[in-house]
Coordinates of C-alpha atoms and ligand atoms in Angstrom, one line a residue:
X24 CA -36.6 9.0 1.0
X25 CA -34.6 8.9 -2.5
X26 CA -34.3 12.3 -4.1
X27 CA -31.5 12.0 -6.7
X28 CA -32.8 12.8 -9.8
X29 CA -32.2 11.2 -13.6
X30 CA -30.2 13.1 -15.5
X31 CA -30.5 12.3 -19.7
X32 CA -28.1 13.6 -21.5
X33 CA -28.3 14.5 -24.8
X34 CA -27.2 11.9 -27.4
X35 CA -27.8 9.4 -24.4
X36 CA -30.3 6.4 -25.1
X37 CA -31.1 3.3 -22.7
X38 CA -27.8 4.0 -20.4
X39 CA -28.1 6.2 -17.1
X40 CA -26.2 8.3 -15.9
X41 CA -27.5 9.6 -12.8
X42 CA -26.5 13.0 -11.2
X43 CA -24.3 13.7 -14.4
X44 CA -21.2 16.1 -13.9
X45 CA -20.9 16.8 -10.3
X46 CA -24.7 17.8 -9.9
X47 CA -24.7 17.9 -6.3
X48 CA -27.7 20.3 -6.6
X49 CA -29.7 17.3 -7.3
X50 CA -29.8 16.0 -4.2
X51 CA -30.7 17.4 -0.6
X52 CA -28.8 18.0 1.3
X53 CA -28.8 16.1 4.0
X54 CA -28.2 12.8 1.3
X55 CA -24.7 13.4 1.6
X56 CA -21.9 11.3 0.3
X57 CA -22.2 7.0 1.2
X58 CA -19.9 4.8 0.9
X59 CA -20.2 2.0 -1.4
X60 CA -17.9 -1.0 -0.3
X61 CA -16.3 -3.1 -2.9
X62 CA -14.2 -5.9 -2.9
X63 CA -11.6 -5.5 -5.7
X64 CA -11.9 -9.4 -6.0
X65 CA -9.4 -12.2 -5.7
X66 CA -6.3 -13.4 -8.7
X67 CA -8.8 -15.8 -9.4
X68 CA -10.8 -13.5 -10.6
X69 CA -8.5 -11.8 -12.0
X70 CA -9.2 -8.8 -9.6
X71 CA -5.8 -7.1 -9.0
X72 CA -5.0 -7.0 -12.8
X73 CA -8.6 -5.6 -13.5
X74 CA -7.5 -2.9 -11.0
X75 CA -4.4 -2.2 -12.4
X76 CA -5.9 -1.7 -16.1
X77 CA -9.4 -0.5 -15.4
X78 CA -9.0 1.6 -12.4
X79 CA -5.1 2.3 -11.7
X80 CA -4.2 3.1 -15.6
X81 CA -7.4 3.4 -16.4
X82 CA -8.9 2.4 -20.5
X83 CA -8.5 4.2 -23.0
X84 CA -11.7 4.8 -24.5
X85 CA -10.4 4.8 -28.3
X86 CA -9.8 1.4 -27.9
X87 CA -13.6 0.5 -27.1
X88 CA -15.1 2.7 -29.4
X89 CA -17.0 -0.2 -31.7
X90 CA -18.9 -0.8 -27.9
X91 CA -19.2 2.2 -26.0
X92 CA -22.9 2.6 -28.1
X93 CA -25.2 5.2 -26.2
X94 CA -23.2 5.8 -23.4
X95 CA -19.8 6.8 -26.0
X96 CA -20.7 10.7 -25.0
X97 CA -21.4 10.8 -21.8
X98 CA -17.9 8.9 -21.4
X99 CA -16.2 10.8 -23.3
X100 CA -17.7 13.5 -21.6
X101 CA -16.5 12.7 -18.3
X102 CA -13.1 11.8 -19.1
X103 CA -12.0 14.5 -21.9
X104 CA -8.6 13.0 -22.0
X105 CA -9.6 9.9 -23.3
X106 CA -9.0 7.6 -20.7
X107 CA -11.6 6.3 -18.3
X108 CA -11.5 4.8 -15.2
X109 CA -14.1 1.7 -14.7
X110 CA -15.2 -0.9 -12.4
X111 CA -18.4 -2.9 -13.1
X112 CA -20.3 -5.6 -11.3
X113 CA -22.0 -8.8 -12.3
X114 CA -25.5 -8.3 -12.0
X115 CA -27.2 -9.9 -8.7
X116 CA -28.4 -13.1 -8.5
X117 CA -30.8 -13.0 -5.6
X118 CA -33.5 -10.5 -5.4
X119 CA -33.0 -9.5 -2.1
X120 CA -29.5 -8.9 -0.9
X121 CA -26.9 -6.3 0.2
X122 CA -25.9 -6.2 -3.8
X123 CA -28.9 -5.6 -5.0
X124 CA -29.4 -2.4 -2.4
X125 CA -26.0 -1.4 -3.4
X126 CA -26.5 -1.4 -7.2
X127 CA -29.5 0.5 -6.3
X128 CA -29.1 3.1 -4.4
X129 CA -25.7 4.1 -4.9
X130 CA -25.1 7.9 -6.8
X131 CA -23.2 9.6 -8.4
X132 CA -20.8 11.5 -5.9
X133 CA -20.4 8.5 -3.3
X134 CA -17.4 7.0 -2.2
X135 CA -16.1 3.5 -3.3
X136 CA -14.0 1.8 -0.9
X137 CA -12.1 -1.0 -2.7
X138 CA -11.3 -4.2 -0.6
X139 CA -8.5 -6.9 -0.3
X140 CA -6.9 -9.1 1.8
X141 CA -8.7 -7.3 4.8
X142 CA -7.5 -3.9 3.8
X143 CA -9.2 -0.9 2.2
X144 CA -6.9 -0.4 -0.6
X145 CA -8.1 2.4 -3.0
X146 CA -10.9 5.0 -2.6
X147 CA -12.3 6.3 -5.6
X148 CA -15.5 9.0 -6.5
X149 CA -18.4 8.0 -8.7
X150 CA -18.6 10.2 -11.5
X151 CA -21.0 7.8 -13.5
X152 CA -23.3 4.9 -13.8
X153 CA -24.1 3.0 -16.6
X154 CA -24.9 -0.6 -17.6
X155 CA -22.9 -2.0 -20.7
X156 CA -22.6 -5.6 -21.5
X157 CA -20.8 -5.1 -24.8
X158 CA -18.8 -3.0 -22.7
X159 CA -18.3 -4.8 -19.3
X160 CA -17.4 -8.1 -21.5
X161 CA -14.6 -5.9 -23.9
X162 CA -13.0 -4.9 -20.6
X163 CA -13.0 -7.5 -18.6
X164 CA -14.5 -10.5 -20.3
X165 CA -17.2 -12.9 -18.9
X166 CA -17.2 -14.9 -15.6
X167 CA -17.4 -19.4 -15.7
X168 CA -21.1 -18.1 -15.9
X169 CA -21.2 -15.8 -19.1
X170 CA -22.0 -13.1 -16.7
X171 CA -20.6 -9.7 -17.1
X172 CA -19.4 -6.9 -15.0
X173 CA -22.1 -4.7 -16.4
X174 CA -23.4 -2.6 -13.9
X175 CA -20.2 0.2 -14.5
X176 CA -19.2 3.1 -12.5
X177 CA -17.1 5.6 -13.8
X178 CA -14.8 6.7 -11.6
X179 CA -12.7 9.8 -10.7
X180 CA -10.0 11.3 -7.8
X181 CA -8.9 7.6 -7.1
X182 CA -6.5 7.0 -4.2
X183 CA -4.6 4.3 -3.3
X184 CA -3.6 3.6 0.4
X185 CA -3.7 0.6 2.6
X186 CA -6.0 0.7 5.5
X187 CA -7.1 -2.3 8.0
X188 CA -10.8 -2.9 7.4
X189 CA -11.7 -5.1 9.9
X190 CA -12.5 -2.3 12.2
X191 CA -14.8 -0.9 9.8
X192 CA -16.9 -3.7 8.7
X193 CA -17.2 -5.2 12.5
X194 CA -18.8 -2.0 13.6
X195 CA -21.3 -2.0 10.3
X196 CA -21.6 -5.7 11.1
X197 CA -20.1 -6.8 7.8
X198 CA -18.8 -10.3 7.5
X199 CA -15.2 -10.1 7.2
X200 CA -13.8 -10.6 4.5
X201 CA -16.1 -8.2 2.7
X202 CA -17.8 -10.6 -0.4
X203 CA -20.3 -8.6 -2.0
X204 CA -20.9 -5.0 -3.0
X205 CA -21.9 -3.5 0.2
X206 CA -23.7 0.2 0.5
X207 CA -23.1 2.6 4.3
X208 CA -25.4 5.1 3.6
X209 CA -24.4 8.7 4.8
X210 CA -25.2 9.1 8.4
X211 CA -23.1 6.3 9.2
X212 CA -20.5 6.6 7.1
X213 CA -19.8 10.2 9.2
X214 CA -20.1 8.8 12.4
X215 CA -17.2 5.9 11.0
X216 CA -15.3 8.7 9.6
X217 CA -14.5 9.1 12.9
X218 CA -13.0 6.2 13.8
X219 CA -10.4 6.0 10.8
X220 CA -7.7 7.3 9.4
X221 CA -7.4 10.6 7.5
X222 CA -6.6 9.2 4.0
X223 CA -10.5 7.9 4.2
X224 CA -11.8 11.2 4.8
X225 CA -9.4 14.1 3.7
X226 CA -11.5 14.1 1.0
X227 CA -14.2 17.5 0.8
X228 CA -18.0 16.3 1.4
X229 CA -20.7 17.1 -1.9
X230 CA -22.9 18.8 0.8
X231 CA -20.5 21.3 1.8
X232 CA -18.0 22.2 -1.3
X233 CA -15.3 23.7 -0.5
X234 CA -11.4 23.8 -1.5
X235 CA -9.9 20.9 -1.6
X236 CA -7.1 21.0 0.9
X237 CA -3.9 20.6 -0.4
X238 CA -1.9 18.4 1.7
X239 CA 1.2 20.3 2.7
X240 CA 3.6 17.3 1.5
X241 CA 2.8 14.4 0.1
X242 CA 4.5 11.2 -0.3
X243 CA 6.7 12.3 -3.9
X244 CA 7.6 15.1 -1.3
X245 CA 9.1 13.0 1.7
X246 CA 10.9 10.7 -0.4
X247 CA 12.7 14.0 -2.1
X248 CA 13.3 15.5 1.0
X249 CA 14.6 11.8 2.8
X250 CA 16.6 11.6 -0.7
X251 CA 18.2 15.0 -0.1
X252 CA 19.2 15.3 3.5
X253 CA 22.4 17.7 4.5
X254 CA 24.7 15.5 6.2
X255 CA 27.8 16.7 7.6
X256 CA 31.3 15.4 5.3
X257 CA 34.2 14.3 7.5
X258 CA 36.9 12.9 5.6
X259 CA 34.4 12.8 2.3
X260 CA 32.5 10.7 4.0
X261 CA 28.7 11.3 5.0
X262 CA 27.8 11.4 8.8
X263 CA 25.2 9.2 9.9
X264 CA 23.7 10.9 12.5
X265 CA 20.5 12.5 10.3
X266 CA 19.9 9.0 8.8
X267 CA 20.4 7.1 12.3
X268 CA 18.2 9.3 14.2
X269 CA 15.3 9.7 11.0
X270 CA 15.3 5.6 11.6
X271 CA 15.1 5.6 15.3
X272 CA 12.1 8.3 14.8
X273 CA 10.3 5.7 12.3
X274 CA 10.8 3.1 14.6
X275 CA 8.9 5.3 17.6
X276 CA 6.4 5.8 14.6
X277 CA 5.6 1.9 14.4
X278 CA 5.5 1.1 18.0
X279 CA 3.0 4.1 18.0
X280 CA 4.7 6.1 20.6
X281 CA 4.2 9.4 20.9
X282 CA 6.2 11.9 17.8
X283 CA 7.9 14.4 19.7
X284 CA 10.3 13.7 22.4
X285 CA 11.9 15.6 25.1
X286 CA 15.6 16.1 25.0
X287 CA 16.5 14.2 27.5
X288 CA 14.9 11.1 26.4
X289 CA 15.6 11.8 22.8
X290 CA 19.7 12.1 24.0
X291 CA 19.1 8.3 26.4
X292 CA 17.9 6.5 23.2
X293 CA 20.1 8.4 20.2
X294 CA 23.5 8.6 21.6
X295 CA 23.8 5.1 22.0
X296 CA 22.7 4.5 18.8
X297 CA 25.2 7.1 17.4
X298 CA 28.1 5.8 19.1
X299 CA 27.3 1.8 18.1
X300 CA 26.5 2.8 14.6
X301 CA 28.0 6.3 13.3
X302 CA 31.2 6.8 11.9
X303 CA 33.8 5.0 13.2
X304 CA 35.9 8.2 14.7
X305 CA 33.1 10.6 14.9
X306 CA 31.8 12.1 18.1
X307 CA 28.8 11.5 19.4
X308 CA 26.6 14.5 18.9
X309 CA 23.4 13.6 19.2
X310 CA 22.4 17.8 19.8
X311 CA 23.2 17.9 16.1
X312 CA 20.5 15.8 14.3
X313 CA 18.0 17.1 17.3
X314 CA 18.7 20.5 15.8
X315 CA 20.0 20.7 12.5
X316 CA 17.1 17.6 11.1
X317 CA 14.9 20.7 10.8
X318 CA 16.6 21.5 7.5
X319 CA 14.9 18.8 6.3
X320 CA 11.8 19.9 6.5
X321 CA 10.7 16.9 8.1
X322 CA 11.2 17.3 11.6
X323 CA 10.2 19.9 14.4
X324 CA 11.3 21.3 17.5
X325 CA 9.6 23.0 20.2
X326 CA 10.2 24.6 22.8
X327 CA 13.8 27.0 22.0
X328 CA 14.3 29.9 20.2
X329 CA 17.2 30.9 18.7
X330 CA 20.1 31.1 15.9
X331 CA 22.7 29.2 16.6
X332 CA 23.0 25.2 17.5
X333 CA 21.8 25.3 21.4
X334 CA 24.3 23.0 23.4
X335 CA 23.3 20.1 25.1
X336 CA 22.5 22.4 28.7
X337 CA 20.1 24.3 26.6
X338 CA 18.7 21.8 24.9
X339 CA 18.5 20.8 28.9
X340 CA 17.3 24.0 30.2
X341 CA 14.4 25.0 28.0
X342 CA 12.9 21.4 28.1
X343 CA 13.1 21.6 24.1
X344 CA 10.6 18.2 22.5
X345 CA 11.9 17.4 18.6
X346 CA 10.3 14.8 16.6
X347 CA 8.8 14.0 12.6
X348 CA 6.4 16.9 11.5
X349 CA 2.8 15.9 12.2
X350 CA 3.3 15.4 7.9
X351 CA 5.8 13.7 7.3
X352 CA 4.5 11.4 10.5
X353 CA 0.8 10.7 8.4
X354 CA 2.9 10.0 5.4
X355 CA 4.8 7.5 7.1
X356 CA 2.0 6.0 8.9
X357 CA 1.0 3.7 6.1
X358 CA 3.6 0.5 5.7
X359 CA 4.2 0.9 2.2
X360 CA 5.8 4.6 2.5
X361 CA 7.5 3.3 5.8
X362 CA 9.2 0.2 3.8
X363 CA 9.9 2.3 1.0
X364 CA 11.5 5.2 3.3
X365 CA 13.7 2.8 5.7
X366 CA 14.7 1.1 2.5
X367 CA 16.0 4.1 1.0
X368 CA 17.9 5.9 4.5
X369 CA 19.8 2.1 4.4
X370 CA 20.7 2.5 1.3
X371 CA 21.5 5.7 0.6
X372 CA 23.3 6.7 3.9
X373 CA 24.1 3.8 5.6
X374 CA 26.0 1.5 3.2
X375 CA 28.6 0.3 5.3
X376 CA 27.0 -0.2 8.4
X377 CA 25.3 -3.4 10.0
X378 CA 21.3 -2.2 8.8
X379 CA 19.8 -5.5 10.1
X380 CA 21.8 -4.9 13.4
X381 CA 20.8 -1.3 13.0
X382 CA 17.3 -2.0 12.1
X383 CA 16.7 -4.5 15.2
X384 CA 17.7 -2.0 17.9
X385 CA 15.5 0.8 16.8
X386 CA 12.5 -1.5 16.6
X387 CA 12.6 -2.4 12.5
X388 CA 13.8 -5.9 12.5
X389 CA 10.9 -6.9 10.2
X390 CA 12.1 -4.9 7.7
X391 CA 15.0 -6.7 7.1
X392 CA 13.0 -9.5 5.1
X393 CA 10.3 -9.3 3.0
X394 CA 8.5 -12.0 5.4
X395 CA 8.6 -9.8 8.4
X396 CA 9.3 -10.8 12.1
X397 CA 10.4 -14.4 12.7
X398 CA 9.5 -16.1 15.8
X399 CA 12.6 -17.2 16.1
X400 CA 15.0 -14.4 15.2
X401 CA 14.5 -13.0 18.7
X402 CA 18.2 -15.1 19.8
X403 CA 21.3 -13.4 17.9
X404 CA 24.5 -15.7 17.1
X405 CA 22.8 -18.9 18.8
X406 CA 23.7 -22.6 17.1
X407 CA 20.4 -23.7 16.5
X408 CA 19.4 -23.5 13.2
X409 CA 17.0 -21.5 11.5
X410 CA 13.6 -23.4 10.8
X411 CA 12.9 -22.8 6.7
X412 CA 11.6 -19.6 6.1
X413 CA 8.2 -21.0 4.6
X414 CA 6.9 -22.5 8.0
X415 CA 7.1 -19.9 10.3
X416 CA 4.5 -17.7 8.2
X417 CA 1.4 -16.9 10.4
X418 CA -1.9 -18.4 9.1
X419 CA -0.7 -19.1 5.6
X420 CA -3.6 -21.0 3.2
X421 CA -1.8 -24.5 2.6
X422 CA -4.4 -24.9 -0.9
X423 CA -2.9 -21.8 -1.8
X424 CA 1.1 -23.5 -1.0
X425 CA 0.2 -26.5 -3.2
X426 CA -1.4 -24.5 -5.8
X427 CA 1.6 -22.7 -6.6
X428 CA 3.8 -25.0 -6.7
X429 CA 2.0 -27.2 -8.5
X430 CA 1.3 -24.4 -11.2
X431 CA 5.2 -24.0 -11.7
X432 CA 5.7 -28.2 -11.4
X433 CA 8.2 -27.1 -8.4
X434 CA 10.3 -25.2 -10.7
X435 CA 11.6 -21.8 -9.1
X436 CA 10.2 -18.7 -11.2
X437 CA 14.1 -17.1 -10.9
X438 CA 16.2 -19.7 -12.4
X439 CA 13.9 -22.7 -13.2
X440 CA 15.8 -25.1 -11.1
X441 CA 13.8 -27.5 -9.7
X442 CA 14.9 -29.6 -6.3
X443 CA 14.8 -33.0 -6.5
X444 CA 14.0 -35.4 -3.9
X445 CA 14.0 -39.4 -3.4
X446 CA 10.3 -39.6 -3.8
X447 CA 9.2 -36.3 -5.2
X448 CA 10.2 -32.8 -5.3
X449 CA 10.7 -29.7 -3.3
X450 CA 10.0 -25.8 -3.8
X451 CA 9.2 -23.2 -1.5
X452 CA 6.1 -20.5 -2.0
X453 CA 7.2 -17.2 -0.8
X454 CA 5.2 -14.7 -0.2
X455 CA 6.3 -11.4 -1.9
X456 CA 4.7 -8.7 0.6
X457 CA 5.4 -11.0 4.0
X458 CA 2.2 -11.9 5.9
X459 CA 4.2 -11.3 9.2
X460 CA 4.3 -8.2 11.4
X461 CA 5.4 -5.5 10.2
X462 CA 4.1 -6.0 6.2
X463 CA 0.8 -7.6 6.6
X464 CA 0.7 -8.7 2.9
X465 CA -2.5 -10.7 1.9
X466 CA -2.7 -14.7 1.3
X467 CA -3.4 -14.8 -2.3
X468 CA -2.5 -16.3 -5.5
X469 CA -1.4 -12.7 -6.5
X470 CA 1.4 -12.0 -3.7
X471 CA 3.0 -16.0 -4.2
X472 CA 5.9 -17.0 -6.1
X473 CA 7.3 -20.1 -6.2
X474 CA 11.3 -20.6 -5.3
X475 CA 13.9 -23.0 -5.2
X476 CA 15.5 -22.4 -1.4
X477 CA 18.1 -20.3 -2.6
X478 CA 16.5 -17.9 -4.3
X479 CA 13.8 -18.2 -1.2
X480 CA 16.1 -16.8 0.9
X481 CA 17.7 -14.5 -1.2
X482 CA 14.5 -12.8 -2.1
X483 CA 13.8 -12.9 1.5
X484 CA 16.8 -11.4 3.0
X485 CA 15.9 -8.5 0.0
X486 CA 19.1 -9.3 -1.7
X487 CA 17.4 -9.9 -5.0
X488 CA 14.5 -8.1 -6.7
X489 CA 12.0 -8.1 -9.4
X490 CA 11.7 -5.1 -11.5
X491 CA 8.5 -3.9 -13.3
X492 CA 9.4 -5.5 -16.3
X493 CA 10.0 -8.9 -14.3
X494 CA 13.7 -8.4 -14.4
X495 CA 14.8 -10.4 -11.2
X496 CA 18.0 -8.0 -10.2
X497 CA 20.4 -8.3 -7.8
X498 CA 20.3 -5.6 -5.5
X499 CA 23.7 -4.9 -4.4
X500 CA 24.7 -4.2 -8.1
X501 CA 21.4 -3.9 -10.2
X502 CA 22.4 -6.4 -12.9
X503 CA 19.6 -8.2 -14.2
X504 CA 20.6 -12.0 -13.5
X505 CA 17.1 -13.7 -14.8
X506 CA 13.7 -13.0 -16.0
X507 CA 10.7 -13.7 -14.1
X508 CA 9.0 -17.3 -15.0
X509 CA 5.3 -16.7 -15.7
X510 CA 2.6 -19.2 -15.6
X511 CA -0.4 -17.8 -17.8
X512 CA -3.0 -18.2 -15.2
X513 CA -1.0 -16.9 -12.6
X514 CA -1.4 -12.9 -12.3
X515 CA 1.4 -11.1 -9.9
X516 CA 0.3 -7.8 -8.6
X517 CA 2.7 -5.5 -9.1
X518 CA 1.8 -3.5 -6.0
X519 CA 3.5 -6.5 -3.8
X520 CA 6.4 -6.2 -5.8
X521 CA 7.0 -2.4 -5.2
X522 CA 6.8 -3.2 -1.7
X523 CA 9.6 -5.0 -2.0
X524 CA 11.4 -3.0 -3.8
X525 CA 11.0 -0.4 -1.2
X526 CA 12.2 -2.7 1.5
X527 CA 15.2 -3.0 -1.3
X528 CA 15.5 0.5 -1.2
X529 CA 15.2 0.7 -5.2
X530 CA 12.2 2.6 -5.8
Ligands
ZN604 ZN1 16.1 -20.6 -8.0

């Protein structure tokens, strides 16, 4: 059944690199592109940092020149500009297991499909395969058993998105959470193709080149366009009505009902919103953002034709649906761009007004804290109080609770305070991308900090936030007010943290 051929290159001793430089005429066609599952591995492991260097920023081959031995051409090869991006495994340590078919019959031109915290989190192509000890253990060192990540792809066109796996795996019959380096071979990886979402298959197949298609706006492009909007100056002051009605569209988006809406529905949910939340002595228009959000570029409306602003018995008349471009809709499908872009319409355009108030009726409430929905925040204004942020997380790992607080001795990373009590002491562990509806953040070592209650709820209620140089800033002003405590062992992805700096609206 195999057909993929060895390709040597010259200058190339013990090291393979199979299928060599996009040689899809090395296989048959009917091979076609698999999918090679693997989990990015835990902060144990060190996993989200390996990603970050290996993969995200990729190494930079210079630096590993004294153990890049036979395979130093073909590397350099494949990555002209110097830097490569790499991902190994250990090799297997039972003869007969899903690794050991993996490491096997993967090729050059497959998919991998990087796993955490029950997400697909990156998609990459394999440009190369090669085994390098010397190599494995200068890039990412040697595991408890002086194993090595030795068995290396080399990887190109990596993506980064966030998509639930759970779906996937259950109908390959994969335990969840994906453990090991796991191989779907082609015919099946088409028929799941099916079943997910677009950012796992807008890449082109090896069996059928063709143009890659160019997206017509990406997610640099939204943000620009949300950053840019035309809003209508009364008194030097902004109107709302663009950024109300963009949020009330995002919150349609998240309770997955349908994109475009007819007019009069569109006037039954906006107006109110426009009158509770626009400018004080502004009318309430809501014809105007239905129309004039087109300038945007982000937004559509069907159904009328013609120059000038229709009036509300037009709008009436022709049965005219607006509503987020089908783009701008897949962009903001995935909860990182949606943080990030409710984050910055607050900010930017809505300074003044009451955002978690705002947020709550269009359907955003989680937003409002970086650990999501609150069972209890459904009662407004009532006199009972709040239970601690900490205990209302869904299915939290207690080990994981203990462990970081017993890493930072119950000292708060912010401002190294450290509550004491009778008998003992008290921090908090927050979690820095919530695990609650709407974020959906993993439970790992990697997304914890450990807080005195203050700064708990200060990073919760997004009014502080932690730069990428570990600055923790406060957000209303900017101003650096303390540097991020680090335990050596513990590793903070910085993905988490961007997260909440779009919920912050600072990105
Ligand atoms: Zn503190």
């Amino acid at each position: 059944m195999k057909t993929e051929s060895v390709v040597t290159l010259p200058g190339m001793g013990d090291a393979e690199f199979r299928g060599l430089g996009g040689s899809s005429a090395h296989f048959s066609r009917d091979v076609g592109v698999q999918w090679v599952l693997q989990p990015r591995g835990t902060a144990r492991v060190r996993g989200p940092q390996h990603f970050r260097h290996s993969v995200r920023e990729g190494v930079r081959l210079s630096d590993y020149e004294h153990v890049l031995g036979s395979d130093r051409d073909a590397l350099k090869q494949l990555f002209p500009a110097g830097v490569a991006r790499l991902w190994g495994s250990t090799p297997p340590v039972r003869e007969r297991s899903a690794k050991v078919t993996a490491l096997e019959e993967r090729r050059v031109g497959d998919e991998v499909l990087f796993y955490a915290g029950k997400k697909f989190v990156a998609k990459a192509r394999i440009l190369g395969l090669l085994r390098n000890r010397p190599l494995a253990k200068a890039v990412w060192g040697e595991d408890e058993d002086r194993q090595t990540w030795e068995h290396i792809m080399a990887l190109g066109d990596v993506t980064e998105f966030e998509l639930p796996a759970e779906p996937v795996l259950r109908e390959l019959r994969v335990p969840v959470p994906l453990r090991s380096l796991t191989l779907v071979h082609a015919e099946e990886r088409r028929r799941l193709l099916e079943m997910s979402d677009p950012a796992m298959s807008s890449r082109p197949e090896r069996s059928s080149p063709r143009p890659e298609r160019v997206p017509t706006l990406n997610r640099e492009a939204l943000f620009r366009s949300l950053s840019s909007l035309k809003t209508h100056i009364k008194d030097e002051r902004p109107s709302r009505h663009k950024p109300i009605t963009l949020l009330w569209a995002i919150g349609r988006l998240a309770a997955q009902q349908e994109r475009m809406v007819g007019w009069e529905t569109f006037r039954g949910e906006v107006a109110p919103l426009l009158q509770d939340f626009g400018l004080p002595d502004s009318k309430v228009t809501p014809e105007y953002p239905f129309w004039h959000l087109r300038s945007s570029g982000l937004w559509s409306v069907e159904g009328i034709d013609q120059s000038s602003t229709p009036t509300p018995s037009q709008l009436a008349a022709s049965r005219a649906r607006a509503g987020l471009t089908a783009d701008a809709a897949r962009v903001l499908r995935r909860s990182l761009a949606r943080a990030e872009a409710i984050g910055l319409l607050c900010s930017r355009y809505l300074g003044d007004v009451d955002r978690d108030e705002l947020l709550e009726r269009v359907g955003l409430a989680g937003y409002t804290r970086a650990s999501g929905e609150q069972p209890d925040s459904g009662r407004r204004g009532g006199s009972a109080p709040r239970r601690p942020v900490t205990s209302s997380q869904p299915d939290r790992d207690q080990r994981l609770v203990e462990q970081i607080k017993v890493m930072y001795g119950h000292e708060c990373q912010v401002c190294g305070s450290r509550v004491e009590t009778r008998y003992s002491h008290y921090s908090e562990a927050a979690h820095i991308r919530g695990l609650g509806r709407p974020h959906e953040g993993p439970d790992e070592l990697a997304n914890l900090l450990c807080l005195c209650p203050n700064h708990h709820v200060e990073f919760d209620r997004l009014a502080i936030y932690i730069d990428e140089d570990w600055a923790v800033r406060r957000n209303s002003t900017g101003v650096v007010e303390y540097q991020l405590k680090l335990h050596a062992d513990h590793v903070v992805e910085q993905e988490y943290l961007r997260y909440h700096r779009g919920l912050c609206g600072r990105l």
